Structures are given as C-alpha cells and as structure tokens.
C-alpha cells in the first residue's frame, strides 16, 4: 500500500528566502517492499497558483520541500499561505495525494530604493562648466510602513554635493574637466526608524566639452634617416596632447600638409607615426642638391581645433653604388714602336661612382694582373692611369715581347671593397714592317730535263723576314720564263717558293732560262733574286719520215734484190743524228720477202725484195702485204744500254700488192656485204624543230576548222531551200 508519512502537514518559510531554502520534510511508505516509486513526488497544484516551491529528494523515500527562488517570496506583496498538492505513484500504478500548507513568515526589511537605483549603480553625466544646481533625483520607500517620512539620507563624500529629503542631488559648484576629477562616486545610504538602512552608489561623471586646442609634446624637430629605406619603415612618431583629456588625445587626427615636390613620407592619421612612402634615393635630383625635407605636421581634434609644427628630415647618403664604367672590356692597339712610359689609358675618365658625397663616391683601382701585365703599371698606383713600362718590340725576343696582352684590373669602392667590378683590357701590339725579305742565296741554278711533265717541280727558292710576327712572304716571277710561243713557261708557288714548269720544255728551242724571282712581305718590303734554269736535253723526239704510208705493186716474178718501185724512206730526228736510225719490219712480212737496205746508220733506206714469191709451189698464198715498218734512233747505243736508254720510234705503213702473171689463177676471196642501217635522228639541243612542227600543225588545223565554220555559215545563210508551191484543184 502506498502512503505518505508526515503529510498532511504545515511548514513555515521566511519571506525573501533564497532559492533552496528548506520548508518541510516528509516520507513515502511502500508495501510490499519490492515495489519501487515511479519517479519522485511532484507538486501537481497549489492554491494560490505559484512556482515558488519544489521537491528535492533526500534519500530513497525521504524528500524536502524547498523554495525555488522563482519568484522570491514577499510577505507584503504576496499571499501569506500556500496549499501544495503533492502526488506520488509506484510501479504498481498505486497513487497517493496529500496537502502541505506553507505559511510565509513576515520579516522586518530595510528601506528600498526605487527605479534604476533599486537594482544597480546609477551613472550620472554632466557637462563641464555646467552651473551649480540639481544633478539627479532618486526615490526610496520603507515597505514595512505606509509612509516614508521617517527615512533619512546620508552620503559620502560631502562636498560639493547635497541631498534633500525628497532625494534630490545638487552640486554647489561648476566643474572644470581639466582641473577637477573626471568622476565622483557618491555612496548614498537611506535609513528607516528601526535603523535599518540600504546603500547604493551614484557615480557622477564630468563630461569633457573639448574646448581646448591640442599641442605637440615633442622637443626634437630635426630627424635623420639613411637613403634607400624600405617602404613602410618608421622614421619617427609625432605625438600631440589635448588639454581636454586623454580621451580626446586618442581621437586626434594627424596629417601632412601638401608637400612641395615628391611625397617621400606618409603619416598614420591615428597615431602620428611617420613612415617612408616611396623610394628615397639620395644620389639623384632633387635630393642630390637638397637632402633636407621639410614637413608641416597638422593635428586636429574632433571639434576641429588644430595645431601645426614643422619638422626637417635629413636624408643621409649610404654607399649603395659600386663604381661603374662606361664599359668593362677594352681593345686597344699600339704599334710595336710605342715608347716606354707612354700612357695607354686613363680609367678615371671612363669610371665614376654615383653615390652623392664622399667618401661613398670615392674609388680606386687594384694592381694589374693577367698575361704580360708586368709590362704595364699604374702611375701613381691605384690611379687607373696605365702606362707602358716594358719593351714591346716584337723582334726583341730576349725581353719576351708578345703580340697580345690581357690585363685585368679591378675598380673598387674605397669604403666597401665588396663593391667592385672587373675591367679587362686586351692590348694588341701591331707589327711594323721594319725589315725586307732576304733570299737564302743571291742566285739559284736549277737543271730541268726537257721531258719533265707539266707542273713538275724544278726547284725551290726561300726567303726570310726578320719582322715578328711574320706577315708571310709571297713569291712571284717578275721577269724571264717565256719563249716566243709561250709567255709563261714557269710558275712559282706564292707561298712555298716552289718553281714548276707549266708548259713542255724544249731544249732544242730554249736551252737556258733566266728568271727574276721576287719575294714580298705583303706590305712594302720587296727583294729579288736570279734563277737560272738549265734545260737538260733528252731523246724525246721520234724519227719522222717523209711519208708514213705507201701503196706499191710488185710483179710476181720480180727479181730478188730489186728496189721495189724505187721506194726509199727519208727520215729526220730533231735530237738524233742520221747515223742513229735503224729500220726493221715489225709485222706483215710473210715469208720474209721484203727488207730495207741499208738497215741502219742512214736517214735514207730502200725497200728491197729479199726472196722470190712461190705461189705455184704453195709456199705463198697472200697476194697483198701490209708491212708495219719501225724506225728507231738507237743505232749508236750498245745492246746493253738499250734496256735503260730512252729510245724513240717512228713508223711507216706499206701496202704491197703482188701482180700475178696472166696465166696465174688468183684464188677468189669470199665477198663481204656491208649493211648500213640509217635512221632519222636529231640532237637533243634541236628540241625546237619538233616544237615548231607541232605548233605549225596546230595553227594549220585551227585555220582549217575556221574556214569550215565560215563555209557552213555561208551555206546556211545564202542557200535556203525553195518553198513548195500549193497545187490548186482542177
């Protein structure tokens, strides 16, 4: 069985009790014991209706009724008694309801402030320079009494404020924000007849009217910065104060009056921080001549009251430019005869440093280095004035003169040697033609065989030139070397000096040539030498006979030893004597019927029948002989020398027909028929012939077609058929 223990019952609670204040305790009884509650007891209704109470569990079956704080119980404004209906039920769906009566007990309360001052501190604002008088009025009541006539007020601090019995706060003076406190904390206490009191705070704030102009609080007006600062770099901070107070100082606005020239700086309008606004280059105009920049700084408060100050920012030069030259590679040329101590270059005239002031714009030069630099020096050292100190005569090999020198010199900043540039000077020494070519010998003699082939080497001439470097020697034949038939028999290689024959040499025509050979150094130096070329005779001419072919007829019965047809051969040789000739039949002398007499030692020889013909006996069968006769010029040479000697051979062709007797039967030689095939061909170069033929054919065909067209048109026009006559009926 489900029931309450301690209910119904009555509990008391004091007014103004906080949330959670204990009101009453009760228990719940369960039977049987194995049944459990379904939840906790709840307040299902109240009379009068309120949410000021709640039930809190103490243990499994014990519970407290306490205040909820919503709302706070007030004896003077709320009912004094509340009846609460409490419901509980278990898992078996058993229910129990009981009444708890709560009585609100009255408490003696202190007076209370009304309005804003009842729950919070009140902030009161008055303008400075406001005339003395009423500032604020508040109200207080004593809830335990019907009237407030017994309420009294006290406050701290006293001066310069006063409070009347109706709660009016007044001031006895006019406040100055700059000289008086900016706020006053007025602690007001109200007390009733039972000496119960309540205190509240009223803060009186003096409002600044901003009636003063701001002023700058800086002592330094000249500032220095170095050029090339990063954009946004802080230069300085200009600060100003407002006599009206810090709150107005924080609202000051800064600006730079319109600058004359380039706006190099900007100012933060809120805090007066001056920063670099653009690149500052001290090395160019206008800062090159005028490095001091004047800025007029303007400050203004929210009421438009303002002030101005002029500051000067001096731009200092930094060493930010290396020395620069118009160019860094030089190519100079000098004659080898240049004098020592001659100034070849002054680098100061072509190099400069763009920094604005010294020592940043000062520079010097390091010592010379490179190939052959020992022949050059700076005078004075580091000045960049380079002069020649060594001999550069190219022919003077003992001092190591060279044709090319490579000088390396560094131009560097005096302040910072890391600012430097390399300069390369290429010096070329030009040779002077001081010497003429000299031949190795004043004259040359060469022997040349007349059988040398064309372009064969005859000899070589050499000349030297002491000039260094050598410009090269050119050889040429300026005289000699010609004949009546050839103007130039010899040619000389212009570079090597090799003499060659460009035409066939002939001892019999010119046995000796006298040449004048010239050597030139390709400038103005010229030297000549005589060259004698002796032509060595050689057996290079063939025997030439008066006629190199003959047609002869011989009777078949001619007597042996007879000169055939009285024929003789007469030969000549330009380079051999008549006694050097030797005659022999090389081919065609079948059965050796023919011979020459004499066979050697004469320039004239006759053809002799050496043996009779024998056709009847069958020894001979050839009736026409073709003899190939050779004439050599080796008759005066021994047999042993003929294998190595140069022998020339001439030739004569003899055709001999044997005339048979009338009774002699001449065998018939089979006939040969020659068929000659002919075809019409033309040369490729004669392409125009078929072209003209084709073009003419096309024109003729076109003309024929045109005439046919005219004929057809004529027939159609003039040869119309006659109209048929109509036959009338009879």
XYZ file of C-alpha atoms in Angstrom, residues 698-710:
13
model
C 48.015 23.101 -134.668
C 47.759 26.525 -136.334
C 47.004 24.915 -139.693
C 44.363 22.684 -138.122
C 42.785 25.701 -136.435
C 42.752 27.655 -139.669
C 41.102 24.727 -141.488
C 38.424 24.489 -138.807
C 37.746 28.223 -139.010
C 37.350 28.078 -142.795
C 34.946 25.138 -142.424
C 32.909 27.211 -139.954
C 32.726 30.151 -142.392
